[in-house]
Tab-separated table of C-alpha atoms in Angstrom:
chain	number	residue	atom	x	y	z
A	90	MET	CA	-48.128	8.116	-0.610
A	91	THR	CA	-49.516	4.554	-1.961
A	92	GLN	CA	-52.660	4.915	-4.456
A	93	GLN	CA	-55.821	3.701	-3.395
A	94	VAL	CA	-57.518	1.576	-6.355
A	95	PRO	CA	-61.554	1.240	-6.004
A	96	SER	CA	-62.969	-1.520	-5.074
A	97	THR	CA	-64.693	-3.767	-7.660
A	98	GLU	CA	-66.248	-5.715	-4.774
A	99	PRO	CA	-68.353	-3.290	-2.493
A	100	GLU	CA	-70.664	-4.086	0.141
A	101	LEU	CA	-73.496	-3.120	-1.638
A	102	ALA	CA	-76.646	-2.274	0.280
A	103	GLY	CA	-79.441	-3.695	-2.440
A	104	VAL	CA	-77.465	-5.837	-4.527
A	105	ARG	CA	-76.480	-9.319	-3.184
A	106	ASN	CA	-73.766	-11.614	-4.860
A	107	PHE	CA	-71.763	-9.097	-6.569
A	108	ARG	CA	-68.519	-9.652	-7.904
A	109	ASP	CA	-65.484	-8.985	-10.966
A	110	VAL	CA	-64.566	-12.386	-12.380
A	111	GLY	CA	-61.765	-10.973	-13.222
A	112	GLY	CA	-58.070	-12.788	-12.395
A	113	LEU	CA	-59.022	-16.158	-12.922
A	114	PRO	CA	-56.499	-18.195	-14.784
A	115	THR	CA	-56.985	-20.018	-18.050
A	116	THR	CA	-55.247	-23.364	-19.033
A	117	ASP	CA	-52.723	-21.906	-21.229
A	118	GLY	CA	-51.472	-19.349	-18.687
A	119	ARG	CA	-53.600	-16.230	-18.947
A	120	GLN	CA	-56.450	-14.395	-16.992
A	121	VAL	CA	-59.574	-12.937	-17.076
A	122	ARG	CA	-59.156	-9.397	-17.144
A	123	PRO	CA	-60.491	-7.319	-14.419
A	124	GLY	CA	-63.438	-5.080	-15.263
A	125	ARG	CA	-64.897	-7.031	-18.056
A	126	LEU	CA	-67.269	-9.569	-16.650
A	127	PHE	CA	-69.224	-8.958	-13.368
A	128	ARG	CA	-71.970	-11.075	-11.624
A	129	SER	CA	-74.414	-10.464	-9.258
A	130	GLY	CA	-77.880	-11.353	-7.813
A	131	HIS	CA	-80.984	-9.065	-9.549
A	132	LEU	CA	-80.859	-5.181	-9.417
A	133	ALA	CA	-84.089	-4.309	-8.261
A	134	ASN	CA	-83.732	-3.074	-4.956
A	135	ALA	CA	-80.271	-1.466	-6.027
A	136	THR	CA	-79.762	2.002	-3.920
A	137	ALA	CA	-78.828	5.276	-5.535
A	138	ALA	CA	-75.541	4.931	-4.250
A	139	ASP	CA	-75.632	1.152	-5.626
A	140	ALA	CA	-76.874	2.713	-9.091
A	141	ALA	CA	-73.884	5.453	-8.984
A	142	PHE	CA	-71.583	2.367	-8.395
A	143	LEU	CA	-72.622	0.062	-11.353
A	144	SER	CA	-72.424	2.947	-13.206
A	145	SER	CA	-69.345	3.712	-12.513
A	146	LEU	CA	-68.548	-0.016	-14.172
A	147	GLY	CA	-68.606	1.342	-17.340
A	148	LEU	CA	-71.550	-1.521	-18.541
A	149	HIS	CA	-72.415	-2.258	-21.928
A	150	THR	CA	-74.968	-4.822	-21.247
A	151	ILE	CA	-77.021	-6.080	-18.048
A	152	PHE	CA	-78.156	-9.614	-19.059
A	153	ASP	CA	-80.867	-10.855	-16.639
A	154	PHE	CA	-81.772	-14.512	-16.394
A	155	ARG	CA	-84.818	-14.132	-14.486
A	156	ASN	CA	-88.156	-15.379	-15.799
A	157	ALA	CA	-91.581	-13.833	-15.182
A	158	ALA	CA	-92.341	-14.919	-11.971
A	159	ASP	CA	-89.137	-13.852	-10.580
A	160	LEU	CA	-89.881	-10.189	-11.985
A	161	LYS	CA	-93.396	-10.497	-10.522
A	162	LEU	CA	-91.909	-11.721	-6.934
A	163	ASP	CA	-88.757	-8.969	-7.100
A	164	GLY	CA	-89.470	-6.364	-9.422
A	165	ALA	CA	-87.387	-4.974	-12.489
A	166	ASP	CA	-83.558	-4.359	-12.379
A	167	VAL	CA	-83.168	-0.541	-11.762
A	168	GLU	CA	-82.377	1.459	-15.094
A	169	LEU	CA	-78.672	2.589	-15.405
A	170	PRO	CA	-78.187	5.280	-18.218
A	171	GLY	CA	-76.685	3.927	-21.138
A	172	VAL	CA	-76.714	0.227	-20.291
A	173	ARG	CA	-78.491	-2.254	-22.425
A	174	ASN	CA	-80.647	-4.647	-20.436
A	175	VAL	CA	-81.113	-8.015	-22.000
A	176	ASN	CA	-83.636	-10.489	-20.172
A	177	ILE	CA	-83.051	-13.938	-21.124
A	178	PRO	CA	-85.119	-16.581	-19.449
A	179	LEU	CA	-83.366	-19.684	-18.323
A	180	THR	CA	-86.163	-21.355	-16.796
A	181	ASP	CA	-89.799	-21.397	-17.475
A	182	PRO	CA	-92.058	-19.383	-14.953
A	183	ALA	CA	-94.522	-22.356	-14.871
A	184	ASP	CA	-91.604	-25.209	-13.968
A	185	GLY	CA	-91.683	-25.314	-10.550
A	186	ALA	CA	-94.202	-22.597	-9.595
A	187	GLU	CA	-96.306	-25.305	-6.985
A	188	PHE	CA	-92.671	-26.121	-5.901
A	189	TRP	CA	-91.146	-22.858	-5.080
A	190	ARG	CA	-94.998	-21.700	-3.232
A	191	MET	CA	-94.585	-24.878	-1.218
A	192	VAL	CA	-90.976	-23.745	-0.018
A	193	ARG	CA	-92.645	-20.230	0.556
A	194	ASP	CA	-95.527	-21.539	2.281
A	195	GLY	CA	-95.765	-25.051	3.194
A	196	ASP	CA	-95.309	-26.121	6.599
A	197	LEU	CA	-92.973	-28.531	8.126
A	198	ASP	CA	-94.518	-31.458	7.501
A	199	GLN	CA	-95.029	-30.485	3.522
A	200	LEU	CA	-91.552	-29.408	3.148
A	201	ARG	CA	-90.543	-32.928	4.696
A	202	SER	CA	-92.278	-34.740	2.204
A	203	LEU	CA	-90.836	-32.360	-0.443
A	204	LEU	CA	-87.000	-31.973	0.150
A	205	ALA	CA	-85.973	-34.466	2.644
A	206	ASP	CA	-83.913	-37.356	2.016
A	207	GLY	CA	-81.513	-35.972	-0.770
A	208	LYS	CA	-84.739	-34.538	-2.569
A	209	ALA	CA	-83.954	-31.139	-2.435
A	210	ALA	CA	-80.262	-31.388	-3.707
A	211	ALA	CA	-81.636	-33.883	-5.992
A	212	ARG	CA	-83.786	-31.028	-7.537
A	213	MET	CA	-80.916	-28.848	-8.008
A	214	THR	CA	-78.652	-31.280	-9.917
A	215	ASP	CA	-81.448	-31.553	-12.152
A	216	SER	CA	-82.077	-28.464	-12.847
A	217	TYR	CA	-78.365	-27.827	-13.344
A	218	ARG	CA	-78.240	-30.618	-15.861
A	219	SER	CA	-81.311	-29.159	-17.706
A	220	ILE	CA	-80.049	-25.734	-18.249
A	221	ILE	CA	-77.090	-27.084	-19.685
A	222	LYS	CA	-78.814	-29.295	-21.916
A	223	ASP	CA	-82.123	-27.297	-23.064
A	224	ARG	CA	-80.647	-23.837	-22.806
A	225	THR	CA	-77.913	-23.877	-25.095
A	226	ALA	CA	-79.677	-21.291	-28.109
A	227	GLU	CA	-79.928	-18.857	-24.603
A	228	HIS	CA	-75.862	-19.724	-23.706
A	229	SER	CA	-74.989	-19.151	-27.641
A	230	ARG	CA	-76.799	-15.860	-27.987
A	231	VAL	CA	-75.158	-14.597	-24.656
A	232	LEU	CA	-71.708	-15.644	-26.088
A	233	HIS	CA	-72.179	-14.596	-29.222
A	234	ALA	CA	-72.975	-10.966	-27.824
A	235	LEU	CA	-70.253	-11.062	-25.482
A	236	ALA	CA	-68.209	-11.797	-28.479
A	237	GLU	CA	-69.293	-8.929	-30.261
A	238	ASP	CA	-70.056	-5.801	-28.755
A	239	SER	CA	-71.580	-6.276	-25.013
A	240	MET	CA	-68.430	-5.854	-22.877
A	241	PRO	CA	-68.395	-4.687	-19.946
A	242	ALA	CA	-71.067	-6.969	-18.795
A	243	LEU	CA	-72.865	-8.140	-15.654
A	244	MET	CA	-74.872	-11.305	-15.722
A	245	HIS	CA	-77.286	-11.971	-13.330
A	246	CYS	CA	-80.407	-13.879	-12.028
A	247	ALA	CA	-82.491	-13.750	-8.723
A	248	ALA	CA	-80.010	-14.543	-6.520
A	249	GLY	CA	-76.826	-14.636	-8.792
A	250	LYS	CA	-76.013	-18.400	-8.179
A	251	ASP	CA	-77.586	-20.863	-10.185
A	252	ARG	CA	-78.869	-19.617	-13.855
A	253	ALA	CA	-75.893	-16.611	-13.377
A	254	GLY	CA	-73.663	-19.066	-11.985
A	255	LEU	CA	-73.958	-21.515	-14.901
A	256	SER	CA	-73.904	-18.562	-17.574
A	257	VAL	CA	-70.736	-17.481	-16.104
A	258	ALA	CA	-68.892	-20.883	-16.083
A	259	VAL	CA	-69.995	-21.283	-19.590
A	260	ALA	CA	-68.437	-18.035	-20.526
A	261	LEU	CA	-65.243	-18.732	-18.611
A	262	LEU	CA	-65.106	-22.330	-20.145
A	263	ALA	CA	-65.804	-20.670	-23.634
A	264	VAL	CA	-62.212	-18.954	-22.931
A	265	GLY	CA	-60.074	-21.784	-21.065
A	266	VAL	CA	-60.544	-20.940	-17.560
A	267	GLU	CA	-59.537	-23.454	-15.323
A	268	PRO	CA	-62.343	-25.339	-14.126
A	269	GLU	CA	-61.062	-25.272	-10.634
A	270	ALA	CA	-61.032	-21.817	-11.016
A	271	ILE	CA	-64.288	-21.312	-12.204
A	272	GLU	CA	-65.991	-23.756	-9.383
A	273	ALA	CA	-63.927	-21.662	-6.686
A	274	ASP	CA	-65.674	-18.669	-7.732
A	275	TYR	CA	-69.145	-20.425	-7.973
A	276	LEU	CA	-68.233	-21.384	-4.474
A	277	LYS	CA	-68.293	-17.597	-3.134
A	278	SER	CA	-71.621	-17.516	-3.387
A	279	ASN	CA	-71.796	-19.811	-0.380
A	280	ASP	CA	-70.211	-16.264	1.684
A	281	PRO	CA	-72.692	-15.213	4.777
A	282	HIS	CA	-72.710	-11.311	2.897
A	283	ARG	CA	-73.690	-12.813	-0.638
A	284	ARG	CA	-76.401	-15.451	0.004
A	285	TYR	CA	-79.511	-14.748	-1.022
A	286	PRO	CA	-82.434	-14.612	1.835
A	287	VAL	CA	-84.437	-17.245	2.446
A	288	ARG	CA	-88.322	-16.102	1.724
A	289	ARG	CA	-90.874	-17.645	4.091
A	290	SER	CA	-94.445	-16.437	4.309
A	291	ASP	CA	-94.075	-18.056	8.082
A	292	ASN	CA	-91.323	-16.104	9.688
A	293	SER	CA	-92.093	-17.201	12.990
A	294	PRO	CA	-89.896	-19.107	14.843
A	295	ALA	CA	-91.431	-22.456	13.835
A	296	GLY	CA	-91.964	-21.140	10.606
A	297	MET	CA	-87.813	-20.363	10.420
A	298	SER	CA	-86.883	-23.267	12.796
A	299	THR	CA	-83.705	-24.838	12.376
A	300	GLU	CA	-85.352	-28.063	11.051
A	301	VAL	CA	-86.892	-25.605	8.115
A	302	MET	CA	-83.507	-24.181	7.253
A	303	ASP	CA	-81.642	-27.293	6.887
A	304	LEU	CA	-84.400	-28.309	4.438
A	305	LEU	CA	-84.163	-25.804	2.392
A	306	SER	CA	-80.514	-25.213	2.483
A	307	PRO	CA	-79.646	-27.266	-0.742
A	308	LEU	CA	-81.963	-24.958	-2.738
A	309	PHE	CA	-80.186	-22.080	-1.253
A	310	ASP	CA	-76.432	-23.350	-1.609
A	311	ALA	CA	-74.188	-23.404	-4.119
A	312	ARG	CA	-72.597	-26.510	-3.971
A	313	ALA	CA	-69.738	-28.511	-5.675
A	314	GLU	CA	-71.632	-30.727	-6.899
A	315	TYR	CA	-74.550	-29.116	-8.719
A	316	LEU	CA	-71.568	-27.406	-11.270
A	317	ALA	CA	-70.131	-30.892	-11.430
A	318	ALA	CA	-73.517	-32.417	-12.752
A	319	ALA	CA	-73.216	-29.249	-15.005
A	320	PHE	CA	-70.146	-30.168	-16.323
A	321	GLU	CA	-70.495	-33.928	-16.366
A	322	THR	CA	-73.647	-33.252	-18.633
A	323	ILE	CA	-71.383	-31.640	-21.218
A	324	GLU	CA	-69.138	-34.610	-21.207
A	325	LYS	CA	-72.351	-37.393	-21.293
A	326	VAL	CA	-73.903	-35.331	-24.065
A	327	TRP	CA	-71.134	-33.784	-26.240
A	328	GLY	CA	-68.272	-35.689	-25.431
A	329	THR	CA	-65.797	-32.602	-24.760
A	330	THR	CA	-66.190	-29.215	-23.802
A	331	ASP	CA	-64.799	-27.737	-27.137
A	332	THR	CA	-67.455	-30.210	-29.096
A	333	TYR	CA	-70.220	-28.815	-26.319
A	334	LEU	CA	-68.998	-25.352	-27.599
A	335	THR	CA	-68.885	-25.730	-31.088
A	336	ALA	CA	-71.523	-28.224	-31.902
A	337	GLY	CA	-73.657	-27.007	-28.827
A	338	LEU	CA	-73.495	-23.498	-29.011
A	339	GLY	CA	-72.378	-23.184	-32.434
A	340	LEU	CA	-69.480	-20.806	-31.578
A	341	ALA	CA	-66.616	-20.641	-34.498
A	342	PRO	CA	-63.208	-20.893	-33.923
A	343	GLU	CA	-62.810	-16.915	-34.821
A	344	THR	CA	-65.805	-16.081	-32.314
A	345	ARG	CA	-63.756	-17.803	-29.890
A	346	GLU	CA	-60.936	-15.716	-30.572
A	347	ARG	CA	-62.964	-12.602	-30.225
A	348	LEU	CA	-64.060	-13.289	-27.157
A	349	ARG	CA	-60.711	-14.689	-25.665
A	350	ALA	CA	-59.456	-11.130	-27.053
A	351	ARG	CA	-62.555	-9.082	-25.436
A	352	LEU	CA	-62.121	-11.344	-22.324
A	353	LEU	CA	-58.586	-12.343	-21.479
A	354	ASP	CA	-55.319	-10.030	-20.532
């Protein structure tokens, strides 16, 4: 009888966008080792069964990239016995507070003025650029922790798409994963069962109309153009990915080697 290998991508009831990034190929023919690095949306709504599954992964550290406003909205992560929880906000809670209030509470005319004509997508690309440029200390802290003692690790933000997506991408760049494979994993956040639900104070047919959803869509999509903006920012500011990792994030060659040894087959 064929042995059934337990899935590392279950249908978790209260956690969105969970997955193992194992199996992604590197440019030198290696691959990310399964069971070492996971990503998801927040864990505040994890059920007892979800928590039991997460506990079975042998996690050392959970990196939570949410800010204080996110924590107030969604709540703290479920506590997993023996797992270290590290909160490293990648956005300022005051930055965009009024914008997100309008997303939740604004009427159609207000949303049009805020999001139409490419403004929503432009905001997202600007956000990705800013995180790459302005959050080097935070990304450096994460990668040094992974190189030392923090794996297996789970990275998440609210939806597990943007801040977690960029942090996973940076970790994968550091060990030489092919950019196309990083993009393919990033775009999995668009799968219907993974997507973070749109939150509106007006859940009526008018408040959740097709036009409203179309206006909000760029904010809740994972788009290749967003990730490309991050990669382009690395090239524009630092010239090469290697310079970004060494000068921008302070990763010494021996640190990168430890990271590769811990994360790759």
